[in-house]
Amino acid sequence: CRQLFRSPSVPGSGPGHVPKRGRPSYRDSRAEAKRQRTVTGSLEQEASLEPVGDGEAWLEPCRSARLEEIEDLLARDDQELVGDFSKPHLLPTVEGKEPGLKYISPGTLAAVLTGHFSGSIASGVVVDCRYPYEYEGGHVKGAVNLPLERDVEEFLLERPVAAQEAGKRVIVIFHCEFSVERGPKMCKFLRERDRSCHEYPQLRYPELYVLKGGYREFFLHFPSHCEPRGYRPMEHPAFKEELRKFRGQSR
């Protein structure tokens, strides 16, 4: 899953990383090509073509420029860039269970809800991945209940949320009861589907977060931001049949 959120060229990005010693990087190939052009004096070639790794292919200038820009960003050793590498993450992150995902604290979510980041955020979507009976027992104000993958596809991909103001961001924050399983899983699902719909590295939603501790932790600290002001656990004894039904649908 880490490759969904970080470029394969980032050092330490996963077991599939190819060491630089064994395979020339895009940047090394560019430097070598420039030396060759200096010797040959072929200005026409320099203006029209750019080499990409091992001389296997040639890219059009505009696309090559975009890849060069991405490589420059990654070369800064900044691993906090959003999914399309266009800018750093806006929200402060904390360490979470899944190293490939970005987690925020309950306090950061409360700051988003109270408009602390309104100058930079056009739309902040809080996705509650819990089952409907949990959501009805208490949820973050303004959160949308999307417990199934098809719900996420319909709400976020078939009718995508767009930034109404130029230069502002659309962020999506996922959570479930504890943000251990359902929330992170749905966050990875959206990124995977988003990747498949666009040419790499473009994304509809480049900035995704997971609420650390889930709804339970958020409710303990900020009950005033919940409606109704309550917390219904997934394994509530009065909802055993609903739990069985939705678990079956999730599979």
Coordinates of N, CA and C in Angstrom, one line a residue:
C1 N 0.8 -1.2 0.0 CA 0.0 0.0 0.0 C 0.9 1.2 0.0
R2 N 2.1 1.2 0.5 CA 2.9 2.4 0.6 C 3.2 2.9 -0.8
Q3 N 3.3 2.1 -1.8 CA 3.5 2.6 -3.1 C 2.4 3.4 -3.7
L4 N 1.2 3.2 -3.1 CA 0.1 4.0 -3.5 C 0.2 5.5 -3.0
F5 N 0.9 5.7 -2.0 CA 1.0 7.0 -1.4 C 2.3 7.7 -1.5
R6 N 3.4 6.9 -1.9 CA 4.7 7.5 -2.2 C 5.3 7.0 -3.5
S7 N 6.1 7.8 -4.1 CA 6.7 7.5 -5.3 C 7.6 6.3 -5.2
P8 N 7.6 5.3 -6.1 CA 8.6 4.2 -6.0 C 10.0 4.7 -6.0
S9 N 10.3 5.9 -6.4 CA 11.7 6.4 -6.5 C 12.1 7.0 -5.2
V10 N 11.2 7.1 -4.2 CA 11.7 7.6 -2.9 C 12.5 6.5 -2.1
P11 N 13.6 6.9 -1.6 CA 14.4 5.9 -0.9 C 13.6 5.3 0.3
G12 N 13.7 4.0 0.4 CA 13.1 3.2 1.4 C 11.6 3.2 1.3
S13 N 11.1 3.3 0.1 CA 9.6 3.3 -0.1 C 9.0 1.9 -0.2
G14 N 9.8 0.9 0.0 CA 9.2 -0.5 0.0 C 10.1 -1.5 -0.5
P15 N 9.7 -2.8 -0.4 CA 10.6 -3.9 -0.8 C 10.9 -3.9 -2.3
G16 N 10.1 -3.2 -3.1 CA 10.3 -3.2 -4.6 C 11.3 -2.1 -5.0
H17 N 11.9 -1.4 -4.1 CA 12.8 -0.3 -4.5 C 14.1 -0.9 -5.1
V18 N 14.5 -0.3 -6.2 CA 15.7 -0.8 -7.0 C 16.8 0.1 -6.6
P19 N 17.9 -0.4 -6.0 CA 19.1 0.4 -5.6 C 19.6 1.2 -6.8
K20 N 20.1 2.4 -6.5 CA 20.6 3.3 -7.5 C 21.8 2.7 -8.2
R21 N 22.6 1.9 -7.5 CA 23.8 1.3 -8.1 C 23.5 0.3 -9.2
G22 N 22.3 -0.3 -9.1 CA 22.0 -1.3 -10.1 C 21.2 -0.8 -11.3
R23 N 20.6 0.4 -11.1 CA 19.8 0.9 -12.2 C 19.9 2.4 -12.2
P24 N 20.4 3.0 -13.3 CA 20.6 4.4 -13.4 C 19.3 5.1 -13.2
S25 N 19.3 6.2 -12.4 CA 18.1 7.0 -12.1 C 17.8 7.9 -13.3
Y26 N 16.6 8.4 -13.2 CA 16.2 9.4 -14.3 C 17.1 10.6 -14.3
R27 N 17.5 11.1 -13.1 CA 18.4 12.2 -13.0 C 19.8 11.9 -13.5
D28 N 20.3 10.7 -13.2 CA 21.6 10.3 -13.7 C 21.6 10.3 -15.3
S29 N 20.5 9.7 -15.8 CA 20.4 9.6 -17.3 C 20.4 11.0 -17.9
R30 N 19.7 11.9 -17.3 CA 19.6 13.3 -17.8 C 21.0 13.9 -17.8
A31 N 21.8 13.7 -16.7 CA 23.1 14.3 -16.6 C 24.0 13.8 -17.7
E32 N 23.9 12.4 -17.9 CA 24.8 11.8 -18.9 C 24.4 12.3 -20.3
A33 N 23.1 12.5 -20.6 CA 22.6 12.9 -21.9 C 23.1 14.3 -22.1
K34 N 23.1 15.2 -21.1 CA 23.6 16.6 -21.3 C 25.0 16.6 -21.6
R35 N 25.9 15.7 -21.0 CA 27.3 15.7 -21.3 C 27.5 15.3 -22.8
Q36 N 26.7 14.3 -23.2 CA 26.8 13.9 -24.6 C 26.4 15.0 -25.6
R37 N 25.4 15.8 -25.2 CA 24.9 16.8 -26.1 C 26.0 17.9 -26.2
T38 N 26.7 18.2 -25.1 CA 27.7 19.2 -25.1 C 28.8 18.8 -26.0
V39 N 29.2 17.5 -26.1 CA 30.3 17.1 -26.9 C 29.9 17.1 -28.4
T40 N 28.7 16.7 -28.7 CA 28.2 16.6 -30.1 C 27.7 18.0 -30.6
G41 N 27.3 18.8 -29.6 CA 26.7 20.1 -30.1 C 25.4 20.0 -30.7
S42 N 24.7 19.0 -30.4 CA 23.4 18.8 -31.1 C 22.3 19.6 -30.4
L43 N 22.1 20.8 -30.7 CA 21.1 21.7 -30.1 C 19.7 21.2 -30.4
E44 N 19.5 20.7 -31.6 CA 18.2 20.3 -32.0 C 17.7 19.1 -31.2
Q45 N 18.6 18.2 -30.8 CA 18.2 17.1 -30.0 C 17.8 17.6 -28.6
E46 N 18.6 18.5 -28.1 CA 18.4 19.1 -26.7 C 17.0 19.7 -26.6
A47 N 16.6 20.4 -27.7 CA 15.3 21.1 -27.7 C 14.1 20.2 -27.8
S48 N 14.3 19.1 -28.4 CA 13.1 18.3 -28.7 C 12.9 17.0 -27.9
L49 N 14.0 16.5 -27.4 CA 13.9 15.2 -26.7 C 14.5 15.2 -25.4
E50 N 14.0 14.3 -24.4 CA 14.5 14.1 -23.1 C 14.6 12.6 -22.9
P51 N 15.8 12.1 -22.4 CA 15.9 10.7 -22.1 C 15.3 10.3 -20.8
V52 N 14.7 9.1 -20.7 CA 14.2 8.6 -19.5 C 14.8 7.2 -19.2
G53 N 15.5 7.1 -18.1 CA 16.1 5.8 -17.6 C 16.5 4.8 -18.6
D54 N 17.8 4.5 -18.7 CA 18.4 3.4 -19.5 C 18.2 3.6 -21.0
G55 N 17.7 4.7 -21.4 CA 17.5 4.9 -22.9 C 16.4 4.1 -23.4
E56 N 15.5 3.7 -22.6 CA 14.4 2.8 -23.1 C 13.3 3.5 -23.8
A57 N 13.1 4.8 -23.5 CA 12.0 5.5 -24.1 C 12.3 7.0 -24.2
W58 N 11.5 7.7 -25.0 CA 11.7 9.2 -25.1 C 10.3 9.8 -24.8
L59 N 10.3 11.0 -24.1 CA 9.1 11.6 -23.7 C 9.0 13.0 -24.4
E60 N 7.8 13.4 -24.6 CA 7.5 14.7 -25.2 C 8.0 15.8 -24.2
P61 N 8.4 16.9 -24.6 CA 9.0 17.9 -23.7 C 8.2 18.3 -22.6
C62 N 6.8 18.5 -22.8 CA 6.0 19.0 -21.7 C 5.9 17.9 -20.6
R63 N 5.8 16.6 -21.0 CA 5.7 15.6 -20.0 C 7.0 15.4 -19.3
S64 N 8.1 15.5 -20.1 CA 9.4 15.4 -19.5 C 9.6 16.5 -18.4
A65 N 9.2 17.7 -18.7 CA 9.3 18.8 -17.7 C 8.6 18.5 -16.5
R66 N 7.4 17.9 -16.6 CA 6.6 17.5 -15.4 C 7.3 16.5 -14.6
L67 N 7.9 15.4 -15.2 CA 8.6 14.4 -14.5 C 9.9 15.0 -13.8
E68 N 10.5 15.9 -14.5 CA 11.7 16.6 -14.0 C 11.3 17.4 -12.7
E69 N 10.2 18.0 -12.7 CA 9.7 18.8 -11.6 C 9.4 17.8 -10.4
I70 N 8.8 16.7 -10.7 CA 8.6 15.7 -9.6 C 9.9 15.2 -9.0
E71 N 10.9 14.9 -9.9 CA 12.2 14.4 -9.4 C 12.8 15.4 -8.5
D72 N 12.7 16.7 -8.9 CA 13.3 17.8 -8.1 C 12.7 17.8 -6.7
L73 N 11.3 17.6 -6.7 CA 10.7 17.7 -5.4 C 11.1 16.5 -4.5
L74 N 11.2 15.3 -5.1 CA 11.6 14.1 -4.4 C 13.0 14.2 -3.9
A75 N 13.9 14.9 -4.7 CA 15.3 15.0 -4.4 C 15.5 15.8 -3.1
R76 N 14.5 16.6 -2.7 CA 14.6 17.4 -1.5 C 14.5 16.5 -0.2
D77 N 14.2 15.2 -0.4 CA 14.1 14.3 0.7 C 12.9 14.7 1.6
D78 N 11.9 15.3 1.0 CA 10.7 15.7 1.7 C 9.6 14.6 1.5
Q79 N 9.4 13.7 2.4 CA 8.5 12.6 2.3 C 7.1 13.0 2.8
E80 N 6.8 14.3 3.0 CA 5.5 14.8 3.4 C 4.7 15.3 2.3
L81 N 5.1 15.1 1.0 CA 4.3 15.6 -0.1 C 3.0 14.8 -0.3
V82 N 2.0 15.5 -0.8 CA 0.7 14.8 -1.1 C 0.9 13.8 -2.2
G83 N -0.2 13.1 -2.5 CA -0.1 12.0 -3.4 C 0.3 12.3 -4.8
D84 N 0.1 13.5 -5.3 CA 0.5 13.8 -6.7 C 1.8 14.6 -6.6
F85 N 2.5 14.7 -5.5 CA 3.8 15.4 -5.3 C 3.7 16.9 -5.6
S86 N 2.6 17.5 -5.6 CA 2.5 18.9 -6.0 C 2.8 19.8 -4.9
K87 N 2.6 19.4 -3.6 CA 2.8 20.3 -2.5 C 2.9 19.5 -1.2
P88 N 3.4 20.1 -0.1 CA 3.5 19.4 1.2 C 2.1 19.2 1.7
H89 N 1.9 18.2 2.7 CA 0.7 18.1 3.4 C 0.4 19.4 4.2
L90 N -0.9 19.7 4.2 CA -1.3 20.9 5.0 C -1.4 20.6 6.5
L91 N -2.0 19.5 6.8 CA -2.3 19.2 8.2 C -1.1 18.6 8.9
P92 N -0.8 18.9 10.2 CA 0.3 18.2 10.9 C -0.1 16.8 11.1
T93 N 0.8 15.9 10.9 CA 0.6 14.4 11.0 C 1.2 13.8 12.3
V94 N 0.7 12.7 12.7 CA 1.3 11.9 13.8 C 1.5 10.5 13.4
E95 N 2.3 9.8 14.1 CA 2.6 8.4 13.8 C 1.4 7.5 14.0
G96 N 1.2 6.6 13.0 CA 0.1 5.7 13.0 C 0.5 4.3 12.8
K97 N -0.5 3.4 12.8 CA -0.3 2.0 12.6 C 0.3 1.7 11.2
E98 N -0.3 2.3 10.2 CA 0.0 2.0 8.8 C 1.1 3.0 8.3
P99 N 2.3 2.7 8.1 CA 3.4 3.6 7.8 C 3.1 4.3 6.5
G100 N 2.4 3.8 5.6 CA 2.1 4.4 4.3 C 1.0 5.4 4.3
L101 N 0.3 5.6 5.4 CA -0.8 6.5 5.5 C -0.4 7.7 6.4
K102 N -1.2 8.8 6.2 CA -1.0 10.0 7.0 C -2.1 10.1 8.1
Y103 N -1.7 10.1 9.3 CA -2.6 10.2 10.4 C -2.6 11.6 11.0
I104 N -3.8 12.0 11.5 CA -3.9 13.3 12.2 C -4.5 13.0 13.6
S105 N -4.3 13.9 14.5 CA -4.8 13.8 15.9 C -6.2 14.3 16.0
P106 N -7.0 13.9 17.0 CA -8.3 14.4 17.2 C -8.3 15.9 17.3
G107 N -7.3 16.5 17.9 CA -7.2 17.9 18.0 C -7.1 18.6 16.7
T108 N -6.3 18.0 15.7 CA -6.2 18.6 14.4 C -7.6 18.5 13.7
L109 N -8.3 17.4 13.8 CA -9.7 17.4 13.2 C -10.6 18.5 13.8
A110 N -10.5 18.7 15.1 CA -11.3 19.7 15.7 C -10.9 21.1 15.2
A111 N -9.6 21.3 14.9 CA -9.2 22.6 14.4 C -9.7 22.8 12.9
V112 N -9.8 21.7 12.2 CA -10.4 21.8 10.8 C -11.9 22.1 10.9
L113 N -12.6 21.5 11.8 CA -14.0 21.7 12.0 C -14.3 23.1 12.4
T114 N -13.4 23.8 13.2 CA -13.7 25.1 13.7 C -13.1 26.2 12.8
G115 N -12.6 25.8 11.6 CA -12.2 26.7 10.6 C -10.8 27.2 10.7
H116 N -10.0 26.5 11.5 CA -8.6 27.0 11.7 C -7.8 27.0 10.4
F117 N -8.2 26.1 9.4 CA -7.5 26.0 8.2 C -8.3 26.4 7.0
S118 N -9.3 27.3 7.3 CA -10.3 27.7 6.2 C -9.6 28.5 5.1
G119 N -8.5 29.1 5.4 CA -7.8 29.9 4.4 C -7.1 29.1 3.4
S120 N -7.0 27.8 3.6 CA -6.3 26.9 2.7 C -7.2 25.7 2.2
I121 N -8.3 25.4 2.9 CA -9.1 24.3 2.6 C -10.4 24.8 2.0
A122 N -10.7 24.3 0.8 CA -12.0 24.6 0.1 C -13.1 23.7 0.6
S123 N -12.7 22.4 0.8 CA -13.7 21.4 1.2 C -13.0 20.4 2.0
G124 N -13.4 20.1 3.2 CA -12.9 19.0 4.0 C -14.0 18.0 4.2
V125 N -13.8 16.8 3.7 CA -14.7 15.7 3.8 C -14.3 14.7 4.9
V126 N -15.1 14.5 5.9 CA -14.9 13.5 6.9 C -15.7 12.3 6.6
V127 N -15.0 11.2 6.3 CA -15.7 9.9 6.0 C -15.7 9.0 7.2
D128 N -16.9 8.7 7.6 CA -17.2 7.8 8.7 C -17.4 6.4 8.1
C129 N -16.5 5.5 8.3 CA -16.5 4.2 7.7 C -17.2 3.2 8.6
R130 N -17.8 3.6 9.7 CA -18.5 2.7 10.6 C -19.9 2.3 10.0
Y131 N -20.5 1.3 10.6 CA -21.8 0.8 10.1 C -22.8 1.8 10.5
P132 N -24.0 1.9 9.8 CA -25.0 2.9 10.0 C -25.5 3.0 11.5
Y133 N -25.7 1.8 12.2 CA -26.2 1.9 13.5 C -25.1 2.6 14.5
E134 N -23.9 2.4 14.2 CA -22.8 3.2 14.9 C -22.9 4.6 14.7
Y135 N -23.0 5.0 13.4 CA -23.1 6.4 13.0 C -24.3 7.1 13.6
E136 N -25.5 6.4 13.6 CA -26.7 7.0 14.2 C -26.6 7.2 15.7
G137 N -25.7 6.4 16.3 CA -25.6 6.6 17.8 C -24.7 7.7 18.1
G138 N -24.1 8.4 17.2 CA -23.2 9.5 17.4 C -22.1 9.6 16.4
H139 N -21.9 10.8 15.8 CA -20.8 10.9 14.8 C -20.3 12.4 14.8
V140 N -19.2 12.5 14.1 CA -18.6 13.9 13.9 C -19.6 14.7 13.1
K141 N -19.8 16.0 13.6 CA -20.7 16.9 12.9 C -20.2 17.1 11.4
G142 N -21.1 16.8 10.5 CA -20.9 17.0 9.1 C -20.2 15.8 8.4
A143 N -19.9 14.8 9.1 CA -19.3 13.6 8.6 C -20.3 12.8 7.7
V144 N -19.9 12.2 6.6 CA -20.7 11.4 5.8 C -20.4 9.9 6.1
N145 N -21.5 9.1 6.1 CA -21.4 7.7 6.5 C -21.2 6.9 5.2
L146 N -20.0 6.3 5.0 CA -19.7 5.5 3.8 C -19.1 4.2 4.2
P147 N -19.9 3.3 4.7 CA -19.3 2.0 5.2 C -18.8 1.0 4.2
L148 N -19.2 1.1 3.0 CA -18.9 0.1 2.0 C -18.1 0.8 0.8
E149 N -17.3 -0.1 0.1 CA -16.5 0.5 -1.0 C -17.3 1.1 -2.0
R150 N -18.5 0.5 -2.4 CA -19.3 1.1 -3.4 C -19.8 2.4 -3.0
D151 N -20.0 2.7 -1.7 CA -20.5 4.0 -1.2 C -19.4 5.0 -1.4
V152 N -18.1 4.7 -1.2 CA -17.0 5.6 -1.4 C -16.9 5.9 -2.9
E153 N -17.0 4.9 -3.8 CA -16.9 5.1 -5.2 C -18.0 6.1 -5.7
E154 N -19.2 5.8 -5.2 CA -20.4 6.7 -5.7 C -20.2 8.1 -5.2
F155 N -19.9 8.3 -3.9 CA -19.8 9.6 -3.3 C -18.6 10.4 -3.8
L156 N -17.5 9.8 -3.8 CA -16.2 10.5 -4.1 C -15.7 10.5 -5.5
L157 N -16.0 9.4 -6.2 CA -15.4 9.2 -7.6 C -16.5 9.5 -8.7
E158 N -17.7 9.0 -8.5 CA -18.7 9.2 -9.5 C -19.2 10.7 -9.4
R159 N -19.2 11.3 -8.3 CA -19.6 12.7 -8.1 C -18.5 13.4 -7.3
P160 N -17.4 13.6 -7.9 CA -16.2 14.1 -7.2 C -16.4 15.5 -6.6
V161 N -15.8 15.7 -5.4 CA -15.9 16.9 -4.7 C -14.8 17.8 -5.4
A162 N -15.2 19.0 -5.8 CA -14.3 20.0 -6.4 C -14.1 21.2 -5.6
A163 N -12.9 21.7 -5.6 CA -12.5 23.0 -4.9 C -13.2 24.1 -5.6
Q164 N -14.0 24.9 -4.9 CA -14.7 26.0 -5.5 C -13.9 27.2 -5.6
E165 N -12.8 27.3 -4.9 CA -11.9 28.4 -4.9 C -10.5 28.0 -5.4
A166 N -10.0 28.7 -6.4 CA -8.7 28.4 -6.9 C -7.6 28.5 -5.9
G167 N -6.7 27.5 -5.9 CA -5.6 27.5 -5.0 C -5.9 26.9 -3.6
K168 N -7.1 26.6 -3.4 CA -7.5 25.9 -2.1 C -7.6 24.4 -2.3
R169 N -7.5 23.7 -1.2 CA -7.4 22.2 -1.3 C -8.8 21.5 -0.9
V170 N -8.9 20.3 -1.4 CA -9.9 19.4 -1.0 C -9.2 18.3 -0.2
I171 N -9.5 18.1 1.1 CA -8.9 17.0 1.9 C -10.0 16.0 2.3
V172 N -9.6 14.8 2.5 CA -10.5 13.7 2.9 C -9.9 13.1 4.1
I173 N -10.7 13.0 5.2 CA -10.3 12.4 6.4 C -11.1 11.1 6.7
F174 N -10.5 10.0 6.9 CA -11.2 8.7 7.1 C -11.1 8.4 8.6
H175 N -12.2 7.7 9.1 CA -12.1 7.1 10.4 C -13.1 6.0 10.6
C176 N -12.9 5.2 11.5 CA -13.9 4.2 12.0 C -14.0 4.3 13.5
E177 N -14.3 3.2 14.2 CA -14.4 3.3 15.6 C -13.0 3.6 16.3
F178 N -12.0 2.8 15.9 CA -10.7 3.0 16.4 C -9.7 3.4 15.3
S179 N -10.1 3.5 14.1 CA -9.2 3.7 12.9 C -8.0 2.7 12.9
V180 N -8.4 1.5 13.1 CA -7.4 0.4 13.1 C -7.6 -0.4 11.8
E181 N -8.8 -0.6 11.4 CA -9.1 -1.5 10.3 C -9.9 -0.9 9.2
R182 N -11.2 -0.5 9.5 CA -12.1 -0.1 8.4 C -11.7 1.3 7.8
G183 N -11.3 2.2 8.7 CA -10.9 3.5 8.2 C -9.6 3.5 7.3
P184 N -8.5 2.9 7.8 CA -7.3 2.8 6.9 C -7.6 2.0 5.7
K185 N -8.3 1.0 5.8 CA -8.6 0.1 4.6 C -9.4 1.0 3.5
M186 N -10.3 1.8 3.9 CA -11.1 2.5 3.0 C -10.2 3.7 2.4
C187 N -9.3 4.2 3.2 CA -8.4 5.2 2.7 C -7.5 4.7 1.6
K188 N -7.0 3.5 1.8 CA -6.2 2.9 0.8 C -7.0 2.5 -0.5
F189 N -8.2 2.1 -0.3 CA -9.1 1.8 -1.4 C -9.3 3.0 -2.3
L190 N -9.6 4.1 -1.7 CA -9.8 5.3 -2.5 C -8.6 5.7 -3.3
R191 N -7.4 5.7 -2.6 CA -6.2 6.0 -3.3 C -5.9 5.0 -4.5
E192 N -6.2 3.8 -4.3 CA -6.0 2.8 -5.4 C -6.9 3.0 -6.5
R193 N -8.2 3.3 -6.3 CA -9.2 3.5 -7.3 C -8.9 4.9 -8.0
D194 N -8.5 5.9 -7.3 CA -8.1 7.2 -7.8 C -6.9 7.0 -8.7
R195 N -5.9 6.3 -8.4 CA -4.7 6.0 -9.2 C -5.1 5.4 -10.5
S196 N -6.0 4.4 -10.4 CA -6.4 3.7 -11.6 C -7.2 4.5 -12.6
C197 N -7.7 5.6 -12.2 CA -8.6 6.5 -13.0 C -7.8 7.6 -13.7
H198 N -6.5 7.8 -13.3 CA -5.7 8.9 -13.8 C -4.3 8.5 -14.2
E199 N -3.7 9.3 -15.1 CA -2.4 9.1 -15.5 C -1.4 9.5 -14.3
Y200 N -0.5 8.6 -14.0 CA 0.4 8.9 -12.9 C 1.2 10.1 -13.1
P201 N 1.4 11.0 -12.1 CA 0.9 10.9 -10.7 C -0.4 11.7 -10.4
Q202 N -1.1 12.0 -11.4 CA -2.3 12.8 -11.2 C -3.3 12.1 -10.3
L203 N -4.1 12.8 -9.5 CA -5.1 12.3 -8.6 C -6.2 13.3 -8.4
R204 N -7.4 12.8 -8.2 CA -8.6 13.6 -7.9 C -8.4 14.1 -6.4
Y205 N -8.0 13.2 -5.6 CA -7.8 13.5 -4.1 C -6.4 13.1 -3.7
P206 N -5.5 14.1 -3.9 CA -4.1 13.8 -3.5 C -3.8 13.9 -2.0
E207 N -4.8 14.5 -1.2 CA -4.5 14.7 0.2 C -5.5 13.9 1.1
L208 N -5.1 12.7 1.5 CA -5.9 11.9 2.4 C -5.3 11.7 3.7
Y209 N -6.2 11.6 4.7 CA -5.7 11.5 6.1 C -6.6 10.4 6.8
V210 N -6.0 9.9 7.9 CA -6.8 8.9 8.8 C -6.8 9.5 10.2
L211 N -7.9 9.6 10.8 CA -8.0 10.1 12.2 C -7.5 9.1 13.2
K212 N -6.4 9.4 13.8 CA -5.8 8.4 14.8 C -6.8 8.3 16.0
G213 N -7.0 7.0 16.4 CA -7.8 6.7 17.5 C -9.3 6.6 17.2
G214 N -9.6 7.0 16.0 CA -11.0 6.9 15.5 C -12.0 7.7 16.2
Y215 N -13.3 7.4 16.0 CA -14.4 8.2 16.6 C -14.3 8.1 18.2
R216 N -14.0 6.9 18.7 CA -13.9 6.8 20.1 C -13.0 7.8 20.8
E217 N -11.8 8.0 20.2 CA -10.9 8.9 20.8 C -11.4 10.4 20.6
F218 N -11.9 10.6 19.4 CA -12.4 12.0 19.2 C -13.6 12.3 20.1
F219 N -14.5 11.4 20.3 CA -15.6 11.7 21.2 C -15.2 11.9 22.6
L220 N -14.2 11.2 23.1 CA -13.7 11.4 24.4 C -13.2 12.8 24.7
H221 N -12.5 13.4 23.6 CA -11.9 14.7 23.8 C -12.8 15.9 23.3
F222 N -13.6 15.6 22.3 CA -14.4 16.7 21.7 C -15.9 16.3 21.5
P223 N -16.6 16.0 22.6 CA -18.0 15.6 22.4 C -18.9 16.7 21.9
S224 N -18.5 17.9 22.0 CA -19.3 19.0 21.5 C -19.3 19.1 20.0
H225 N -18.4 18.4 19.4 CA -18.3 18.3 17.9 C -19.0 17.1 17.4
C226 N -19.7 16.4 18.2 CA -20.4 15.2 17.8 C -21.9 15.4 17.9
E227 N -22.7 14.7 17.0 CA -24.1 14.7 17.0 C -24.7 13.4 16.5
P228 N -25.7 12.8 17.2 CA -26.0 13.2 18.6 C -24.7 13.0 19.5
R229 N -24.7 13.6 20.7 CA -23.6 13.6 21.5 C -23.5 12.2 22.2
G230 N -23.1 11.2 21.5 CA -23.1 9.8 22.0 C -22.1 9.0 21.3
Y231 N -21.9 7.8 21.8 CA -20.9 6.8 21.2 C -21.5 5.4 21.3
R232 N -21.7 4.8 20.2 CA -22.3 3.4 20.1 C -21.2 2.5 19.5
P233 N -20.7 1.6 20.3 CA -19.6 0.7 19.8 C -20.1 -0.3 18.8
M234 N -19.2 -0.8 17.9 CA -19.6 -1.7 16.9 C -20.2 -3.0 17.5
E235 N -19.7 -3.5 18.6 CA -20.2 -4.7 19.1 C -21.2 -4.5 20.2
H236 N -22.1 -3.5 20.0 CA -23.2 -3.2 20.9 C -24.1 -4.4 20.9
P237 N -24.5 -5.0 22.1 CA -25.3 -6.2 22.2 C -26.7 -6.1 21.5
A238 N -27.2 -4.8 21.4 CA -28.5 -4.7 20.8 C -28.5 -4.7 19.3
F239 N -27.3 -4.7 18.7 CA -27.2 -4.7 17.2 C -26.4 -5.8 16.6
K240 N -26.5 -7.0 17.2 CA -25.7 -8.1 16.7 C -26.1 -8.5 15.3
E241 N -27.4 -8.4 15.0 CA -27.9 -8.8 13.6 C -27.4 -7.8 12.6
E242 N -27.4 -6.5 12.9 CA -26.9 -5.5 12.0 C -25.4 -5.7 11.7
L243 N -24.7 -6.0 12.8 CA -23.2 -6.3 12.7 C -23.0 -7.4 11.7
R244 N -23.7 -8.5 11.9 CA -23.5 -9.7 11.0 C -23.8 -9.4 9.6
K245 N -24.8 -8.6 9.3 CA -25.2 -8.2 8.0 C -24.2 -7.4 7.3
F246 N -23.7 -6.3 8.0 CA -22.8 -5.4 7.3 C -21.4 -6.1 7.2
R247 N -21.0 -6.9 8.1 CA -19.8 -7.6 8.0 C -19.8 -8.5 6.7
G248 N -20.9 -9.1 6.5 CA -21.1 -9.9 5.2 C -21.0 -9.1 4.0
Q249 N -21.6 -7.9 4.0 CA -21.5 -7.0 2.8 C -20.1 -6.5 2.6
S250 N -19.4 -6.2 3.7 CA -18.0 -5.7 3.6 C -17.1 -6.7 2.9
R251 N -17.4 -8.0 3.1 CA -16.5 -9.0 2.4 C -16.8 -9.1 0.9

